[in-house]
CSV table of C-alpha atoms and ligand atoms in Angstrom, one decimal:
chain,number,residue,atom,x,y,z
A,1,MET,CA,22.0,-0.9,-23.0
A,2,ALA,CA,18.6,0.7,-23.5
A,3,ASP,CA,17.1,2.8,-20.8
A,4,ALA,CA,14.8,1.1,-18.3
A,5,LYS,CA,11.2,0.7,-19.3
A,6,LEU,CA,9.2,3.0,-17.0
A,7,ILE,CA,6.4,1.3,-15.1
A,8,ASP,CA,3.4,3.7,-15.4
A,9,GLY,CA,1.7,3.3,-12.0
A,10,LYS,CA,-0.7,6.1,-12.7
A,11,ALA,CA,-2.0,4.4,-15.8
A,12,PHE,CA,-2.2,1.0,-14.1
A,13,ALA,CA,-4.0,2.5,-11.1
A,14,MET,CA,-6.5,4.1,-13.5
A,15,GLY,CA,-7.1,0.8,-15.1
A,16,LEU,CA,-7.5,-0.9,-11.7
A,17,ARG,CA,-10.0,1.7,-10.6
A,18,GLN,CA,-12.0,1.0,-13.8
A,19,ARG,CA,-12.0,-2.7,-13.2
A,20,VAL,CA,-13.1,-2.2,-9.6
A,21,GLY,CA,-15.9,0.1,-10.8
A,22,ALA,CA,-17.0,-2.6,-13.2
A,23,GLY,CA,-16.7,-5.2,-10.4
A,24,VAL,CA,-18.9,-3.0,-8.2
A,25,ALA,CA,-21.5,-2.6,-11.0
A,26,ASP,CA,-21.5,-6.3,-11.6
A,27,TYR,CA,-22.0,-7.0,-7.9
A,28,VAL,CA,-24.7,-4.5,-7.4
A,29,GLY,CA,-26.3,-5.6,-10.7
A,30,GLY,CA,-26.4,-9.1,-9.3
A,31,GLY,CA,-28.5,-7.9,-6.4
A,32,GLY,CA,-25.8,-7.1,-3.9
A,33,PRO,CA,-25.9,-4.0,-1.8
A,34,LYS,CA,-23.5,-1.2,-2.6
A,35,PRO,CA,-20.1,-1.9,-1.1
A,36,GLY,CA,-19.5,0.6,1.7
A,37,LEU,CA,-16.3,2.3,2.8
A,38,ALA,CA,-16.2,4.1,6.1
A,39,THR,CA,-13.5,6.6,6.8
A,40,VAL,CA,-12.7,7.8,10.3
A,41,LEU,CA,-10.8,11.0,10.8
A,42,VAL,CA,-9.9,12.3,14.3
A,43,GLY,CA,-8.9,16.0,14.3
A,44,ALA,CA,-8.4,18.5,11.6
A,45,ASP,CA,-5.0,17.8,10.1
A,46,PRO,CA,-5.3,19.4,6.6
A,47,ALA,CA,-3.3,16.6,4.8
A,48,SER,CA,-5.4,13.9,6.5
A,49,GLN,CA,-8.6,15.8,5.6
A,50,VAL,CA,-7.5,15.8,1.9
A,51,TYR,CA,-6.7,12.1,2.0
A,52,VAL,CA,-9.9,11.1,3.6
A,53,ARG,CA,-12.0,13.3,1.3
A,54,SER,CA,-10.3,11.9,-1.8
A,55,LYS,CA,-10.8,8.3,-0.7
A,56,GLY,CA,-14.5,8.9,0.0
A,57,LYS,CA,-15.0,10.7,-3.3
A,58,LEU,CA,-13.3,7.9,-5.3
A,59,ALA,CA,-15.4,5.3,-3.5
A,60,VAL,CA,-18.6,7.1,-4.7
A,61,GLU,CA,-17.2,7.5,-8.2
A,62,LEU,CA,-16.8,3.7,-8.4
A,63,GLY,CA,-20.3,3.1,-7.3
A,64,MET,CA,-19.7,2.4,-3.6
A,65,ALA,CA,-21.3,4.1,-0.6
A,66,SER,CA,-19.0,6.3,1.5
A,67,PHE,CA,-19.5,7.0,5.2
A,68,ASP,CA,-17.4,9.8,6.6
A,69,ARG,CA,-17.0,10.1,10.3
A,70,LYS,CA,-15.2,13.3,11.3
A,71,LEU,CA,-14.4,13.4,15.0
A,72,PRO,CA,-13.0,16.3,17.0
A,73,ALA,CA,-9.3,16.2,18.0
A,74,GLU,CA,-10.3,15.8,21.7
A,75,THR,CA,-12.3,12.6,21.0
A,76,THR,CA,-11.4,10.1,23.7
A,77,GLU,CA,-10.1,6.6,23.0
A,78,GLN,CA,-13.4,5.2,24.4
A,79,GLU,CA,-15.5,7.4,22.1
A,80,LEU,CA,-13.4,6.3,19.1
A,81,LEU,CA,-13.7,2.7,20.1
A,82,ALA,CA,-17.5,3.1,20.3
A,83,VAL,CA,-17.6,4.5,16.7
A,84,ILE,CA,-15.5,1.5,15.5
A,85,ALA,CA,-17.9,-0.8,17.3
A,86,GLU,CA,-20.8,0.9,15.6
A,87,LEU,CA,-19.2,0.6,12.1
A,88,ASN,CA,-18.3,-3.1,12.8
A,89,ALA,CA,-21.9,-3.8,13.5
A,90,ASP,CA,-23.3,-1.9,10.4
A,91,PRO,CA,-23.9,-4.3,7.5
A,92,ALA,CA,-23.7,-1.4,5.0
A,93,VAL,CA,-20.1,-0.9,5.9
A,94,ASN,CA,-17.6,-3.3,4.3
A,95,GLY,CA,-14.4,-1.4,4.9
A,96,ILE,CA,-13.3,0.7,7.8
A,97,LEU,CA,-10.3,3.0,7.3
A,98,VAL,CA,-9.0,4.9,10.3
A,99,GLN,CA,-6.8,7.7,9.1
A,100,LEU,CA,-3.4,7.7,10.8
A,101,PRO,CA,-1.8,9.3,12.6
A,102,LEU,CA,-4.2,9.5,15.5
A,103,PRO,CA,-3.8,12.1,18.2
A,104,LYS,CA,-1.2,11.1,20.8
A,105,HIS,CA,-3.7,10.5,23.6
A,106,ILE,CA,-5.2,7.6,21.6
A,107,ASP,CA,-3.5,4.1,21.5
A,108,THR,CA,-3.4,3.4,17.8
A,109,ALA,CA,-2.7,-0.3,18.2
A,110,LYS,CA,-5.8,-0.7,20.4
A,111,VAL,CA,-7.9,1.1,17.8
A,112,LEU,CA,-6.6,-1.0,14.9
A,113,LEU,CA,-7.2,-4.1,16.9
A,114,ALA,CA,-10.8,-3.1,17.5
A,115,ILE,CA,-11.6,-3.1,13.8
A,116,ASP,CA,-13.4,-6.3,12.5
A,117,PRO,CA,-10.6,-8.1,10.6
A,118,ALA,CA,-13.1,-8.7,7.7
A,119,LYS,CA,-13.5,-4.9,7.4
A,120,ASP,CA,-9.9,-4.1,7.9
A,121,VAL,CA,-9.3,-2.8,4.3
A,122,ASP,CA,-5.9,-1.4,5.3
A,123,GLY,CA,-4.7,-4.9,6.2
A,124,PHE,CA,-3.1,-3.7,9.5
A,125,HIS,CA,-5.1,-5.9,11.9
A,126,PRO,CA,-2.9,-8.6,13.6
A,127,VAL,CA,-5.2,-11.3,12.3
A,128,ASN,CA,-4.7,-10.2,8.7
A,129,VAL,CA,-0.9,-9.7,9.3
A,130,GLY,CA,-0.9,-13.3,10.6
A,131,ARG,CA,-2.8,-14.6,7.6
A,132,LEU,CA,-0.3,-12.9,5.2
A,133,GLY,CA,2.6,-14.2,7.3
A,134,SER,CA,1.4,-17.8,7.0
A,135,ILE,CA,-0.1,-17.9,3.5
A,136,ALA,CA,0.8,-20.8,1.3
A,137,PRO,CA,2.6,-20.1,-2.0
A,138,GLY,CA,0.1,-19.0,-4.6
A,139,ALA,CA,-2.9,-19.3,-2.3
A,140,PRO,CA,-5.6,-16.7,-2.9
A,141,LEU,CA,-5.5,-13.5,-1.0
A,142,ASP,CA,-8.9,-14.0,0.5
A,143,PHE,CA,-8.3,-11.5,3.3
A,144,PRO,CA,-7.4,-7.8,3.3
A,145,VAL,CA,-3.8,-7.1,2.4
A,146,PRO,CA,-2.0,-3.7,3.0
A,147,CYS,CA,-2.7,-1.5,0.0
A,148,THR,CA,0.8,-0.1,-1.0
A,149,PRO,CA,2.5,-3.5,-0.9
A,150,LEU,CA,-0.4,-5.0,-2.9
A,151,GLY,CA,0.1,-2.3,-5.4
A,152,VAL,CA,3.8,-3.0,-5.6
A,153,THR,CA,3.2,-6.7,-6.5
A,154,MET,CA,0.5,-5.9,-9.0
A,155,LEU,CA,2.9,-3.6,-10.8
A,156,LEU,CA,5.6,-6.2,-10.8
A,157,GLN,CA,3.3,-9.0,-12.0
A,158,ASP,CA,2.0,-6.7,-14.8
A,159,ALA,CA,5.5,-5.8,-15.9
A,160,LEU,CA,7.2,-9.2,-15.5
A,161,GLY,CA,4.5,-11.8,-15.7
A,162,HIS,CA,5.7,-14.7,-13.6
A,163,LEU,CA,8.0,-13.8,-10.7
A,164,ALA,CA,8.7,-17.3,-9.5
A,165,GLY,CA,12.4,-18.0,-8.7
A,166,SER,CA,13.4,-14.4,-8.9
A,167,ASN,CA,15.8,-13.0,-6.4
A,168,ALA,CA,13.9,-10.2,-4.7
A,169,VAL,CA,15.6,-7.8,-2.3
A,170,VAL,CA,13.3,-5.5,-0.2
A,171,VAL,CA,15.0,-2.5,1.4
A,172,GLY,CA,13.1,-1.5,4.5
A,173,ARG,CA,11.3,-3.6,7.0
A,174,SER,CA,8.3,-1.5,8.2
A,175,ASN,CA,5.0,-3.1,9.0
A,176,LEU,CA,3.4,-0.7,6.5
A,177,VAL,CA,5.6,-1.5,3.4
A,178,GLY,CA,8.7,-3.6,3.7
A,179,ARG,CA,7.5,-6.7,5.6
A,180,PRO,CA,4.2,-7.1,3.7
A,181,VAL,CA,5.9,-6.6,0.4
A,182,ALA,CA,8.3,-9.4,1.3
A,183,GLN,CA,5.5,-11.7,2.3
A,184,LEU,CA,3.6,-11.0,-0.9
A,185,LEU,CA,6.8,-11.7,-3.0
A,186,LEU,CA,7.3,-15.0,-1.1
A,187,ARG,CA,3.8,-16.0,-1.9
A,188,LEU,CA,4.7,-15.4,-5.6
A,189,ASP,CA,7.7,-17.8,-5.1
A,190,CYS,CA,10.4,-15.2,-5.1
A,191,THR,CA,13.5,-15.8,-3.1
A,192,VAL,CA,13.3,-12.9,-0.7
A,193,THR,CA,15.9,-11.0,1.3
A,194,ILE,CA,14.7,-8.3,3.6
A,195,THR,CA,17.2,-5.6,4.4
A,196,HIS,CA,17.2,-2.6,6.8
A,197,SER,CA,19.4,0.0,8.4
A,198,ARG,CA,21.6,-2.6,10.1
A,199,THR,CA,22.2,-4.6,7.0
A,200,ARG,CA,25.9,-5.2,6.2
A,201,ASP,CA,27.0,-4.3,2.6
A,202,LEU,CA,23.6,-3.3,1.3
A,203,PRO,CA,24.9,-2.4,-2.2
A,204,ALA,CA,26.3,-5.9,-2.7
A,205,LEU,CA,22.9,-7.5,-1.7
A,206,CYS,CA,21.0,-5.1,-4.0
A,207,ARG,CA,23.3,-6.1,-6.9
A,208,GLN,CA,22.0,-9.7,-6.6
A,209,ALA,CA,18.4,-8.6,-7.0
A,210,ASP,CA,16.3,-9.4,-10.1
A,211,ILE,CA,13.6,-7.5,-8.3
A,212,LEU,CA,14.6,-4.6,-6.0
A,213,VAL,CA,11.9,-2.9,-3.9
A,214,VAL,CA,13.1,0.2,-2.0
A,215,ALA,CA,11.0,1.6,0.9
A,216,ILE,CA,13.2,3.6,3.3
A,217,GLY,CA,12.3,7.3,3.0
A,218,ARG,CA,15.8,8.5,2.1
A,219,THR,CA,16.3,10.7,-0.9
A,220,GLU,CA,17.9,8.9,-3.8
A,221,PHE,CA,19.7,6.6,-1.4
A,222,VAL,CA,20.0,3.6,-3.8
A,223,ARG,CA,22.5,4.4,-6.5
A,224,GLY,CA,22.7,3.2,-10.1
A,225,ASP,CA,25.8,0.9,-9.4
A,226,TRP,CA,23.8,-1.0,-6.8
A,227,ILE,CA,21.4,-2.2,-9.4
A,228,LYS,CA,21.8,-5.5,-11.4
A,229,PRO,CA,21.6,-4.7,-15.1
A,230,GLY,CA,18.1,-5.4,-16.3
A,231,ALA,CA,16.5,-5.6,-12.8
A,232,ALA,CA,13.0,-4.5,-12.0
A,233,VAL,CA,13.3,-1.6,-9.5
A,234,ILE,CA,10.2,-0.5,-7.5
A,235,ASP,CA,10.8,2.8,-5.7
A,236,VAL,CA,8.2,3.2,-2.9
A,237,GLY,CA,9.9,6.2,-1.3
A,238,ILE,CA,8.3,9.6,-1.3
A,239,ASN,CA,10.6,12.4,-0.2
A,240,ARG,CA,9.9,16.1,-0.6
A,241,ILE,CA,12.9,18.2,-1.4
A,242,PRO,CA,13.1,22.0,-1.7
A,243,THR,CA,13.7,23.5,-5.2
A,244,ALA,CA,15.5,26.8,-6.1
A,245,ASP,CA,12.2,28.6,-6.7
A,246,GLY,CA,11.2,28.1,-3.1
A,247,LYS,CA,8.8,25.3,-3.8
A,248,SER,CA,9.4,21.6,-3.5
A,249,ARG,CA,9.3,18.4,-5.6
A,250,LEU,CA,8.9,14.7,-4.9
A,251,VAL,CA,11.8,12.3,-5.3
A,252,GLY,CA,12.1,8.6,-4.5
A,253,ASP,CA,14.6,6.5,-2.6
A,254,VAL,CA,16.4,5.5,-5.8
A,255,ALA,CA,18.7,7.8,-7.8
A,256,PHE,CA,16.3,7.9,-10.8
A,257,ALA,CA,18.6,9.1,-13.6
A,258,GLU,CA,21.3,6.6,-12.6
A,259,ALA,CA,18.9,3.7,-12.2
A,260,GLN,CA,17.3,4.4,-15.5
A,261,LYS,CA,20.5,3.6,-17.3
A,262,VAL,CA,20.9,0.2,-15.6
A,263,ALA,CA,17.5,-1.2,-14.6
A,264,GLY,CA,15.2,-3.1,-17.0
A,265,TYR,CA,12.1,-1.7,-15.4
A,266,LEU,CA,11.7,1.3,-13.1
A,267,THR,CA,8.9,3.1,-11.3
A,268,PRO,CA,9.1,6.9,-11.4
A,269,VAL,CA,8.3,9.1,-8.4
A,270,PRO,CA,5.7,10.5,-8.6
A,271,GLY,CA,3.5,8.4,-10.9
A,272,GLY,CA,4.8,5.0,-9.9
A,273,VAL,CA,3.7,3.2,-6.7
A,274,GLY,CA,1.9,6.3,-5.3
A,275,PRO,CA,-1.4,6.1,-7.2
A,276,MET,CA,-1.6,2.4,-6.5
A,277,THR,CA,-2.4,2.8,-2.8
A,278,VAL,CA,-5.8,4.3,-3.1
A,279,ALA,CA,-6.8,2.1,-6.1
A,280,CYS,CA,-5.9,-1.0,-4.0
A,281,LEU,CA,-8.0,0.4,-1.1
A,282,MET,CA,-11.0,0.4,-3.4
A,283,TYR,CA,-10.0,-3.1,-4.6
A,284,ASN,CA,-9.9,-4.3,-1.0
A,285,THR,CA,-13.3,-2.8,-0.3
A,286,LEU,CA,-14.9,-4.5,-3.2
A,287,GLN,CA,-13.3,-7.8,-2.2
A,288,ALA,CA,-14.5,-7.4,1.4
A,289,ALA,CA,-18.1,-6.9,0.1
A,290,ARG,CA,-17.9,-9.9,-2.1
A,291,ARG,CA,-16.6,-12.1,0.8
A,292,VAL,CA,-19.6,-11.1,3.0
A,293,ALA,CA,-21.8,-12.3,0.1
A,294,GLY,CA,-19.9,-15.6,0.0
A,295,LEU,CA,-18.5,-14.9,-3.4
A,296,PRO,CA,-15.1,-16.3,-4.3
A,297,TYR,CA,-11.9,-14.1,-4.5
A,298,VAL,CA,-11.4,-12.6,-8.0
A,299,ALA,CA,-8.3,-10.9,-9.1
A,300,VAL,CA,-9.7,-7.8,-11.0
B,1,NDP,P1,9.6,3.6,7.9
B,1,NDP,O1,10.3,4.8,8.4
B,1,NDP,O2,8.5,3.1,8.8
B,1,NDP,O3,10.6,2.5,7.7
B,1,NDP,C1,11.8,2.7,6.9
B,1,NDP,C2,12.6,1.4,6.8
B,1,NDP,O4,13.7,1.7,6.1
B,1,NDP,C3,13.0,0.8,8.2
B,1,NDP,O5,12.9,-0.6,8.1
B,1,NDP,C4,14.5,1.2,8.2
B,1,NDP,O6,15.3,0.3,8.9
B,1,NDP,C5,14.9,1.3,6.8
B,1,NDP,N1,16.0,2.1,6.5
B,1,NDP,C6,16.1,3.4,6.9
B,1,NDP,N2,17.3,3.9,6.6
B,1,NDP,C7,18.0,2.9,6.0
B,1,NDP,C8,19.3,2.7,5.4
B,1,NDP,N3,20.2,3.7,5.4
B,1,NDP,N4,19.6,1.5,4.9
B,1,NDP,C9,18.7,0.5,4.9
B,1,NDP,N5,17.5,0.6,5.4
B,1,NDP,C10,17.1,1.8,5.9
B,1,NDP,O7,9.0,4.0,6.5
B,1,NDP,P2,7.8,3.4,5.6
B,1,NDP,O8,8.1,1.9,5.4
B,1,NDP,O9,6.5,3.8,6.2
B,1,NDP,O10,7.9,4.2,4.3
B,1,NDP,C11,9.1,4.1,3.5
B,1,NDP,C12,9.0,5.1,2.3
B,1,NDP,O11,7.9,4.8,1.5
B,1,NDP,C13,8.7,6.6,2.8
B,1,NDP,O12,9.4,7.4,1.9
B,1,NDP,C14,7.2,6.7,2.6
B,1,NDP,O13,6.9,8.1,2.4
B,1,NDP,C15,7.0,5.9,1.4
B,1,NDP,N6,5.6,5.4,1.4
B,1,NDP,C16,4.9,5.5,0.2
B,1,NDP,C17,3.6,5.1,0.1
B,1,NDP,C18,2.9,5.2,-1.2
B,1,NDP,O14,3.5,5.2,-2.3
B,1,NDP,N7,1.7,5.3,-1.3
B,1,NDP,C19,2.9,4.5,1.2
B,1,NDP,C20,3.7,4.3,2.4
B,1,NDP,C21,5.0,4.7,2.4
B,1,NDP,P3,15.2,-0.1,10.4
B,1,NDP,O15,14.0,-0.9,10.6
B,1,NDP,O16,16.5,-0.8,10.7
B,1,NDP,O17,15.1,1.3,11.1
């Protein structure tokens, strides 16, 4: 059997960015205001600073406005809630992204709940979680959806075309990845099984999957002989492992070399799902702006 076809998430994400940029130009050209993305960072965690900066920079590259709110680590919950209220009320802001994790003295759930659901471009607000949980099959995604899961289903649709009727197994049940991926696959008429750390005989369940999405954060946990020949395997995991030269490299949750010999389609790590997250954030921001203007949902 031929090796799996690699799903090039980096290339797809670049294409998506370009389509979002074109969508922004179209929207602004039609008289709309620049879509605006606000990022909120509390504290000076270096990794978070890099993420926030790159999101703001990309927004500007795609023709959007970027509003960066950097708050000191000792910001109180009340102060942060006041910033959120201000951004909620600002018509120039279409998307609000609060960089997580927040300092321990701040109740993250309370902060996420305070974001206007229409501006919740991460898709974490309970209103949007509920919308995704109750969406009719095939209905438009006319509300913000979590970025990484959205990226996973975009890659699958691009690789496979129609997903209807496929057996999909999702390994991992986090609110960030596993659950929303499962909801999105259900919307696309897959028959979905969600698995987790208490699942009995996980390898046997995985072997039934036409589509296998793995998001657990365990280095090369899913082995080649867990994979149904020809299946589409999406590896969401990002694990950093040390290398002999004292540096480190990224590996996924799937044993890549083994999976490559069995799967029909496979995402590499890095270069698979990873680049989709920020591209989908831009996509969500454009969609949020279009909704404010009463424009219909478009898949770009
Ligand atoms: P969480 O730690 O929140 O959730 C992990 C899930 O995996 C849990 O549901 C857990 O089960 C399940 N799990 C853990 N061990 C096993 C096991 N041995 N067998 C079966 N299931 C298991 O992680 P996230 O969902 O946030 O992230 C998962 C991975 O995806 C990480 O590597 C993360 O870095 C990566 N990631 C990548 C992104 C990107 O590409 N942009 C974005 C977000 C995440 P239980 O519920 O029973 O504990």
